Amino acid sequence: MTKRRSRGEGGLHWDEKRQRWIASLTIGYTPAGKRIVKKGSGKTKTEAKNRLKEILRDHDDGLTVKSGVTVASAVTYWLEHGLNGRSRRTVELYREFARIHIIPALGKRKLSELAVEDVDRWLAHKAKTLSTRTLKLIHGILNRSVKNAMARDEVKRNVVDLCEVPEGQTGRTSKAFTLAQAEAVLDAADGAGTRIRAYIVLSLLTGGRTEELRGLHWSFLVAYDEGRWVPVYQAGWDHEAFAIYVWRSVRKGGDTKTVKSRRTLKLPGRCVDALRVLWESDKAECEAQGRTWNGQGFVFRTSTGTMLSAGNVRRDFKQVIKAAGLDEKEWTPREMRQSFVSVLSDSGVPIEVISRLVGHTHSLVTETVYRQQIRPVMQEGATAMDVIFRA
């Protein structure tokens, strides 16, 4: 005769359908009087009872973890609910990376069974074909997905957060123009269209980010008039000093990359000349169409008045690079910003000053990432550029 289990030990029975032993224990009752039962299963009696003990221990510790949740479901949930405020392009990028790199390799694994070794092996395999930046991105997607799952009691700890991202494959190395190359590009830009000319001159001589310049409005172009800065559409061009407010960009929400990125830059003379020519061209075009010119709107716009896309800029930029005698396949618009940093540094401008001009949080970023030619307010950049590139 089977011995009756003692009170408090719960039940233990064989589930013919699941072909597993089921250990169960009533831990209380709901306000409606329904029993609250915790269950653990296993191939043997001992395994089932041990699993029930783990579940009861987690319950006592306040960890009511859901079972059976997979990596794929956690990632999918985070992609659907954890990207509020991100741009459409960022959301699409994250979803594509998850679809290609994360879900095929780890998607079927249960979160509760995912181990540090699993993630380490996955990252090591991906490091053979992906860049370090991409590795950090897919690690970040998985990491935040598991953190989100922890907040929803789907897993007890985040093993992804314990893993180091390995070095990936070397990508295309960013570079900067030499002084001779920069002069050749500026000369070639003088023979190009008024808009791309102004874009290249402004980018190369102020170090503005491409997303900042594409989002630039004429109302952010100001002249120094009787002790104050006044928009050019009000003050006119008969002044000696001009500046731009770099306060906006094409990023999601329209703000600059960081708080320190918001800056006011005095313009070198060559920038002022290029912008004046573009201003007059836009004004003439507007009047020819029978419209009143108000001196506002995007500085770098299409023929329909919309902001230039990154593709528009790259297309026109490559034509200027080719005219300058350089290989247009080897250069991108963002490298004009790096060239700005390198040329100023090579001319003896302190790295701390350059860092403020380009809107970096601190000079370490400027020195380690952007500066290519190294040698051991906002007026310093314009003054130096007026000497280096005489208008």
Short mmCIF file of C-alpha atoms in Angstrom, two decimals:
data_model
loop_
_atom_site.label_atom_id
_atom_site.label_comp_id
_atom_site.label_asym_id
_atom_site.label_seq_id
_atom_site.Cartn_x
_atom_site.Cartn_y
_atom_site.Cartn_z
CA MET A 1 0.00 0.00 0.00
CA THR A 2 1.31 3.45 -0.99
CA LYS A 3 2.32 5.54 2.00
CA ARG A 4 0.25 8.70 2.38
CA ARG A 5 2.32 11.92 2.08
CA SER A 6 2.50 14.07 5.22
CA ARG A 7 0.54 17.32 5.51
CA GLY A 8 2.49 20.21 3.95
CA GLU A 9 4.45 18.03 1.53
CA GLY A 10 1.99 18.57 -1.28
CA GLY A 11 1.09 16.09 -4.00
CA LEU A 12 3.13 13.97 -6.37
CA HIS A 13 1.62 12.17 -9.35
CA TRP A 14 2.49 10.80 -12.77
CA ASP A 15 1.12 12.72 -15.78
CA GLU A 16 0.55 10.13 -18.49
CA LYS A 17 0.05 12.73 -21.23
CA ARG A 18 3.25 14.66 -20.48
CA GLN A 19 5.15 11.55 -19.41
CA ARG A 20 6.53 13.43 -16.41
CA TRP A 21 6.16 13.45 -12.61
CA ILE A 22 4.29 16.46 -11.25
CA ALA A 23 4.96 17.77 -7.73
CA SER A 24 2.44 20.32 -6.44
CA LEU A 25 1.75 22.33 -3.30
CA THR A 26 -1.04 24.66 -2.23
CA ILE A 27 0.50 27.88 -0.90
CA GLY A 28 -2.69 29.82 -0.20
CA TYR A 29 -6.03 31.01 -1.50
CA THR A 30 -7.22 33.93 -3.61
CA PRO A 31 -9.80 36.41 -2.21
CA ALA A 32 -12.38 34.38 -4.13
CA GLY A 33 -11.40 31.24 -2.25
CA LYS A 34 -9.58 29.57 -5.14
CA ARG A 35 -6.47 27.59 -4.26
CA ILE A 36 -3.06 28.95 -5.35
CA VAL A 37 -1.02 25.94 -6.45
CA LYS A 38 2.62 25.82 -7.44
CA LYS A 39 3.84 22.93 -9.57
CA GLY A 40 7.17 21.48 -10.63
CA SER A 41 7.77 18.74 -13.16
CA GLY A 42 10.56 16.27 -13.93
CA LYS A 43 11.36 12.92 -15.46
CA THR A 44 11.84 11.45 -11.99
CA LYS A 45 10.15 12.02 -8.64
CA THR A 46 13.27 13.60 -7.21
CA GLU A 47 13.65 15.97 -10.17
CA ALA A 48 10.01 17.08 -9.88
CA LYS A 49 10.29 17.69 -6.12
CA ASN A 50 13.56 19.65 -6.56
CA ARG A 51 12.00 21.78 -9.27
CA LEU A 52 9.05 22.54 -6.98
CA LYS A 53 11.48 23.57 -4.24
CA GLU A 54 13.15 26.04 -6.63
CA ILE A 55 9.79 27.54 -7.57
CA LEU A 56 8.77 27.87 -3.93
CA ARG A 57 12.13 29.45 -3.04
CA ASP A 58 11.73 32.01 -5.83
CA HIS A 59 8.21 32.70 -4.62
CA ASP A 60 9.44 33.31 -1.07
CA ASP A 61 12.11 35.68 -2.45
CA GLY A 62 9.49 37.65 -4.37
CA LEU A 63 10.56 36.27 -7.76
CA THR A 64 7.48 35.02 -9.58
CA VAL A 65 9.21 34.04 -12.82
CA LYS A 66 7.16 32.94 -15.83
CA SER A 67 8.35 29.73 -17.41
CA GLY A 68 8.76 28.90 -21.08
CA VAL A 69 9.56 32.45 -22.27
CA THR A 70 12.03 32.40 -25.16
CA VAL A 71 14.69 34.86 -26.28
CA ALA A 72 12.71 35.51 -29.46
CA SER A 73 9.57 36.53 -27.56
CA ALA A 74 11.56 38.80 -25.23
CA VAL A 75 13.32 40.53 -28.14
CA THR A 76 10.09 40.87 -30.11
CA TYR A 77 8.30 42.41 -27.11
CA TRP A 78 11.08 44.96 -26.55
CA LEU A 79 11.18 45.93 -30.23
CA GLU A 80 7.42 46.53 -30.15
CA HIS A 81 7.17 48.34 -26.82
CA GLY A 82 10.64 49.59 -25.84
CA LEU A 83 11.54 51.95 -28.70
CA ASN A 84 9.19 54.86 -28.07
CA GLY A 85 10.73 58.16 -29.15
CA ARG A 86 13.23 56.54 -31.51
CA SER A 87 13.28 57.54 -35.15
CA ARG A 88 11.66 55.30 -37.73
CA ARG A 89 15.06 54.56 -39.24
CA THR A 90 16.45 53.44 -35.85
CA VAL A 91 13.46 51.16 -35.22
CA GLU A 92 13.84 49.56 -38.65
CA LEU A 93 17.58 49.07 -38.09
CA TYR A 94 17.06 47.37 -34.70
CA ARG A 95 14.37 45.07 -36.07
CA GLU A 96 16.52 44.09 -39.04
CA PHE A 97 19.53 43.31 -36.84
CA ALA A 98 17.38 41.26 -34.48
CA ARG A 99 15.87 39.34 -37.40
CA ILE A 100 19.24 38.58 -38.99
CA HIS A 101 21.63 38.14 -36.07
CA ILE A 102 19.79 37.40 -32.81
CA ILE A 103 16.62 35.39 -33.40
CA PRO A 104 18.08 32.75 -35.77
CA ALA A 105 20.92 31.97 -33.34
CA LEU A 106 19.31 32.35 -29.90
CA GLY A 107 15.60 32.84 -30.49
CA LYS A 108 14.44 29.34 -29.50
CA ARG A 109 16.39 29.29 -26.22
CA LYS A 110 14.38 29.75 -23.05
CA LEU A 111 15.39 32.83 -21.10
CA SER A 112 15.68 30.81 -17.93
CA GLU A 113 18.17 28.48 -19.63
CA LEU A 114 20.25 31.13 -21.41
CA ALA A 115 23.80 31.08 -20.01
CA VAL A 116 26.77 33.43 -20.17
CA GLU A 117 28.62 30.82 -22.22
CA ASP A 118 25.83 30.83 -24.83
CA VAL A 119 26.07 34.57 -25.33
CA ASP A 120 29.88 34.54 -25.33
CA ARG A 121 29.99 31.86 -28.01
CA TRP A 122 27.38 33.71 -30.07
CA LEU A 123 29.32 36.98 -29.92
CA ALA A 124 32.62 35.23 -30.71
CA HIS A 125 31.06 33.65 -33.80
CA LYS A 126 29.61 36.97 -34.95
CA ALA A 127 32.98 38.70 -34.38
CA LYS A 128 34.39 36.73 -37.32
CA THR A 129 32.20 38.65 -39.79
CA LEU A 130 30.85 41.79 -38.08
CA SER A 131 32.45 45.07 -37.07
CA THR A 132 32.88 46.03 -33.41
CA ARG A 133 30.18 48.68 -33.77
CA THR A 134 27.67 46.14 -35.09
CA LEU A 135 28.60 43.69 -32.32
CA LYS A 136 27.92 46.37 -29.71
CA LEU A 137 24.62 47.13 -31.37
CA ILE A 138 23.28 43.56 -31.41
CA HIS A 139 24.61 42.97 -27.87
CA GLY A 140 22.75 46.12 -26.77
CA ILE A 141 19.50 44.95 -28.39
CA LEU A 142 19.69 41.59 -26.63
CA ASN A 143 20.80 43.16 -23.35
CA ARG A 144 17.92 45.63 -23.21
CA SER A 145 15.43 42.95 -24.27
CA VAL A 146 16.45 40.72 -21.36
CA LYS A 147 16.41 43.66 -18.93
CA ASN A 148 12.88 44.39 -20.08
CA ALA A 149 11.99 40.73 -19.54
CA MET A 150 13.37 40.92 -15.98
CA ALA A 151 11.08 43.87 -15.28
CA ARG A 152 8.16 41.70 -16.43
CA ASP A 153 9.22 38.75 -14.21
CA GLU A 154 10.13 36.52 -17.14
CA VAL A 155 13.68 35.82 -15.98
CA LYS A 156 15.58 36.21 -12.71
CA ARG A 157 18.85 37.69 -13.96
CA ASN A 158 20.38 39.17 -17.08
CA VAL A 159 23.29 37.02 -18.22
CA VAL A 160 23.81 39.21 -21.31
CA ASP A 161 24.88 42.10 -19.11
CA LEU A 162 27.73 39.94 -17.78
CA CYS A 163 29.25 39.37 -21.24
CA GLU A 164 32.03 41.46 -22.79
CA VAL A 165 31.72 42.48 -26.43
CA PRO A 166 34.75 41.17 -28.39
CA GLU A 167 36.66 43.08 -31.04
CA GLY A 168 35.07 42.68 -34.44
CA GLN A 169 36.36 43.01 -37.97
CA THR A 170 38.13 46.20 -38.97
CA GLY A 171 35.82 48.41 -40.99
CA ARG A 172 36.52 51.29 -43.30
CA THR A 173 38.94 53.63 -41.55
CA SER A 174 37.79 57.23 -41.36
CA LYS A 175 40.29 59.77 -42.58
CA ALA A 176 40.76 63.49 -43.08
CA PHE A 177 41.87 65.75 -45.90
CA THR A 178 45.38 67.11 -45.82
CA LEU A 179 45.63 70.88 -46.15
CA ALA A 180 46.44 70.52 -49.87
CA GLN A 181 43.47 68.20 -50.41
CA ALA A 182 41.15 70.50 -48.47
CA GLU A 183 42.21 73.46 -50.63
CA ALA A 184 41.61 71.40 -53.78
CA VAL A 185 38.12 70.47 -52.58
CA LEU A 186 37.29 74.10 -51.78
CA ASP A 187 38.53 75.20 -55.20
CA ALA A 188 36.43 72.49 -56.87
CA ALA A 189 33.40 73.55 -54.79
CA ASP A 190 33.77 77.12 -56.12
CA GLY A 191 32.99 75.75 -59.57
CA ALA A 192 30.01 73.66 -58.44
CA GLY A 193 26.41 74.68 -57.75
CA THR A 194 25.80 77.41 -55.21
CA ARG A 195 24.10 75.08 -52.71
CA ILE A 196 26.66 72.27 -52.61
CA ARG A 197 29.41 74.89 -52.63
CA ALA A 198 27.96 76.53 -49.52
CA TYR A 199 27.44 73.12 -47.89
CA ILE A 200 31.04 72.01 -48.44
CA VAL A 201 32.54 75.34 -47.41
CA LEU A 202 30.41 75.49 -44.26
CA SER A 203 31.08 71.85 -43.35
CA LEU A 204 34.82 72.02 -43.93
CA LEU A 205 35.37 75.40 -42.27
CA THR A 206 33.03 75.09 -39.25
CA GLY A 207 33.09 71.32 -38.54
CA GLY A 208 29.31 71.03 -38.41
CA ARG A 209 27.80 67.56 -38.40
CA THR A 210 26.05 66.63 -41.62
CA GLU A 211 22.72 66.23 -39.78
CA GLU A 212 23.18 69.67 -38.19
CA LEU A 213 23.86 71.40 -41.49
CA ARG A 214 21.04 69.68 -43.32
CA GLY A 215 18.68 70.92 -40.62
CA LEU A 216 20.00 74.50 -40.74
CA HIS A 217 17.45 77.30 -41.27
CA TRP A 218 18.15 80.74 -42.66
CA SER A 219 16.72 82.13 -39.42
CA PHE A 220 19.72 80.58 -37.61
CA LEU A 221 22.12 82.72 -39.65
CA VAL A 222 22.77 85.91 -37.64
CA ALA A 223 24.74 89.13 -38.03
CA TYR A 224 26.39 91.19 -35.28
CA ASP A 225 24.46 94.46 -35.22
CA GLU A 226 25.08 97.14 -32.57
CA GLY A 227 26.11 94.81 -29.79
CA ARG A 228 23.69 91.95 -30.46
CA TRP A 229 23.16 89.08 -32.86
CA VAL A 230 20.23 89.63 -35.23
CA PRO A 231 18.89 87.22 -37.91
CA VAL A 232 20.22 88.13 -41.34
CA TYR A 233 16.73 88.32 -42.81
CA GLN A 234 16.22 91.29 -40.46
CA ALA A 235 19.73 92.78 -40.27
CA GLY A 236 20.85 92.31 -43.89
CA TRP A 237 24.36 91.53 -45.12
CA ASP A 238 26.03 94.89 -44.49
CA HIS A 239 27.91 93.76 -41.37
CA GLU A 240 31.38 92.55 -40.52
CA ALA A 241 30.62 89.57 -38.30
CA PHE A 242 28.23 86.67 -38.90
CA ALA A 243 27.47 83.44 -37.02
CA ILE A 244 25.19 80.41 -37.12
CA TYR A 245 23.14 78.94 -34.30
CA VAL A 246 23.83 75.20 -34.27
CA TRP A 247 20.86 74.37 -32.10
CA ARG A 248 18.90 71.94 -34.24
CA SER A 249 19.48 68.88 -36.42
CA VAL A 250 17.60 66.26 -38.40
CA ARG A 251 17.73 63.83 -35.48
CA LYS A 252 14.50 62.52 -33.92
CA GLY A 253 12.91 65.44 -32.06
CA GLY A 254 15.04 67.97 -33.95
CA ASP A 255 17.61 68.61 -31.21
CA THR A 256 21.37 68.33 -31.50
CA LYS A 257 23.22 65.15 -30.57
CA THR A 258 24.09 66.32 -27.03
CA VAL A 259 23.50 69.37 -24.84
CA LYS A 260 27.04 70.60 -25.52
CA SER A 261 26.40 70.26 -29.24
CA ARG A 262 24.22 73.36 -29.00
CA ARG A 263 26.63 76.11 -29.89
CA THR A 264 26.98 79.42 -31.74
CA LEU A 265 29.80 79.59 -34.27
CA LYS A 266 31.23 82.73 -35.79
CA LEU A 267 31.62 82.22 -39.53
CA PRO A 268 34.88 82.53 -41.48
CA GLY A 269 34.77 85.02 -44.37
CA ARG A 270 34.72 82.26 -46.98
CA CYS A 271 31.55 80.80 -45.40
CA VAL A 272 29.89 84.22 -45.36
CA ASP A 273 30.65 84.72 -49.08
CA ALA A 274 29.25 81.31 -50.01
CA LEU A 275 26.09 81.81 -47.96
CA ARG A 276 25.55 85.32 -49.35
CA VAL A 277 25.71 83.96 -52.92
CA LEU A 278 23.27 81.18 -52.00
CA TRP A 279 20.96 83.70 -50.31
CA GLU A 280 20.86 85.88 -53.41
CA SER A 281 20.28 82.84 -55.61
CA ASP A 282 17.35 81.64 -53.48
CA LYS A 283 15.91 85.14 -53.39
CA ALA A 284 16.10 85.52 -57.18
CA GLU A 285 14.54 82.09 -57.69
CA CYS A 286 11.72 82.91 -55.30
CA GLU A 287 10.97 86.24 -56.98
CA ALA A 288 11.09 84.63 -60.44
CA GLN A 289 8.33 82.27 -59.28
CA GLY A 290 6.22 85.20 -58.11
CA ARG A 291 6.67 84.43 -54.42
CA THR A 292 7.76 86.79 -51.64
CA TRP A 293 11.21 86.02 -50.24
CA ASN A 294 11.11 85.98 -46.43
CA GLY A 295 14.68 84.82 -45.85
CA GLN A 296 13.63 81.73 -43.90
CA GLY A 297 13.22 78.02 -44.57
CA PHE A 298 16.00 75.46 -45.01
CA VAL A 299 19.40 76.69 -46.15
CA PHE A 300 20.17 73.38 -47.84
CA ARG A 301 16.95 72.43 -49.59
CA THR A 302 15.69 70.74 -52.70
CA SER A 303 13.99 72.55 -55.57
CA THR A 304 10.64 71.96 -53.84
CA GLY A 305 11.81 73.54 -50.58
CA THR A 306 12.22 70.34 -48.58
CA MET A 307 15.40 69.57 -46.65
CA LEU A 308 18.24 67.87 -48.53
CA SER A 309 18.48 64.17 -47.75
CA ALA A 310 21.75 62.45 -46.92
CA GLY A 311 21.60 60.86 -50.37
CA ASN A 312 21.27 64.27 -52.06
CA VAL A 313 24.37 65.50 -50.24
CA ARG A 314 26.43 62.39 -51.00
CA ARG A 315 25.60 62.56 -54.70
CA ASP A 316 26.65 66.20 -55.12
CA PHE A 317 29.62 65.80 -52.77
CA LYS A 318 31.08 62.96 -54.84
CA GLN A 319 30.96 65.14 -57.97
CA VAL A 320 32.98 67.85 -56.23
CA ILE A 321 35.48 65.31 -54.88
CA LYS A 322 35.99 63.92 -58.38
CA ALA A 323 36.50 67.45 -59.75
CA ALA A 324 39.16 67.99 -57.05
CA GLY A 325 41.17 65.09 -58.45
CA LEU A 326 40.39 62.68 -55.59
CA ASP A 327 38.76 59.25 -55.65
CA GLU A 328 35.09 59.91 -54.92
CA LYS A 329 34.65 56.31 -53.66
CA GLU A 330 37.07 56.89 -50.79
CA TRP A 331 35.43 59.95 -49.23
CA THR A 332 32.13 60.71 -47.48
CA PRO A 333 30.61 64.05 -46.36
CA ARG A 334 31.16 63.28 -42.66
CA GLU A 335 34.92 63.27 -43.20
CA MET A 336 34.85 67.02 -43.78
CA ARG A 337 34.12 67.34 -40.06
CA GLN A 338 37.15 65.20 -39.27
CA SER A 339 39.17 67.27 -41.70
CA PHE A 340 38.13 70.43 -39.84
CA VAL A 341 39.48 68.96 -36.60
CA SER A 342 42.70 67.73 -38.20
CA VAL A 343 43.51 70.92 -40.10
CA LEU A 344 42.97 73.08 -37.02
CA SER A 345 45.05 70.71 -34.89
CA ASP A 346 47.84 70.66 -37.46
CA SER A 347 47.81 74.47 -37.43
CA GLY A 348 48.40 74.59 -33.66
CA VAL A 349 44.88 75.28 -32.35
CA PRO A 350 44.53 73.70 -28.83
CA ILE A 351 42.48 70.52 -28.70
CA GLU A 352 40.25 72.00 -25.96
CA VAL A 353 39.24 74.84 -28.30
CA ILE A 354 38.57 72.43 -31.17
CA SER A 355 36.46 70.26 -28.88
CA ARG A 356 34.21 73.23 -28.05
CA LEU A 357 33.93 74.20 -31.71
CA VAL A 358 32.70 70.77 -32.79
CA GLY A 359 30.39 70.38 -29.77
CA HIS A 360 32.02 67.39 -28.09
CA THR A 361 31.25 66.57 -24.47
CA HIS A 362 34.98 66.51 -23.69
CA SER A 363 38.25 66.74 -25.60
CA LEU A 364 39.01 63.02 -25.30
CA VAL A 365 36.48 62.25 -28.05
CA THR A 366 38.04 64.90 -30.28
CA GLU A 367 41.54 63.60 -29.72
CA THR A 368 40.93 59.86 -30.02
CA VAL A 369 38.22 59.69 -32.67
CA TYR A 370 38.38 62.74 -34.90
CA ARG A 371 41.86 64.16 -34.98
CA GLN A 372 43.93 62.54 -37.75
CA GLN A 373 46.94 64.86 -37.97
CA ILE A 374 48.15 65.44 -34.41
CA ARG A 375 50.62 68.06 -33.09
CA PRO A 376 51.96 67.78 -29.47
CA VAL A 377 34.96 82.19 -28.13
CA MET A 378 33.77 80.51 -30.66
CA GLN A 379 35.75 83.00 -32.67
CA GLU A 380 39.01 81.01 -32.59
CA GLY A 381 37.90 78.63 -35.34
CA ALA A 382 36.78 81.37 -37.70
CA THR A 383 39.94 83.38 -37.11
CA ALA A 384 42.18 80.39 -37.78
CA MET A 385 40.23 79.35 -40.85
CA ASP A 386 40.42 82.87 -42.30
CA VAL A 387 44.22 82.58 -42.07
CA ILE A 388 44.39 79.01 -43.40
CA PHE A 389 41.89 79.46 -46.26
CA ARG A 390 42.03 83.06 -47.36
CA ALA A 391 38.78 84.13 -48.98
#
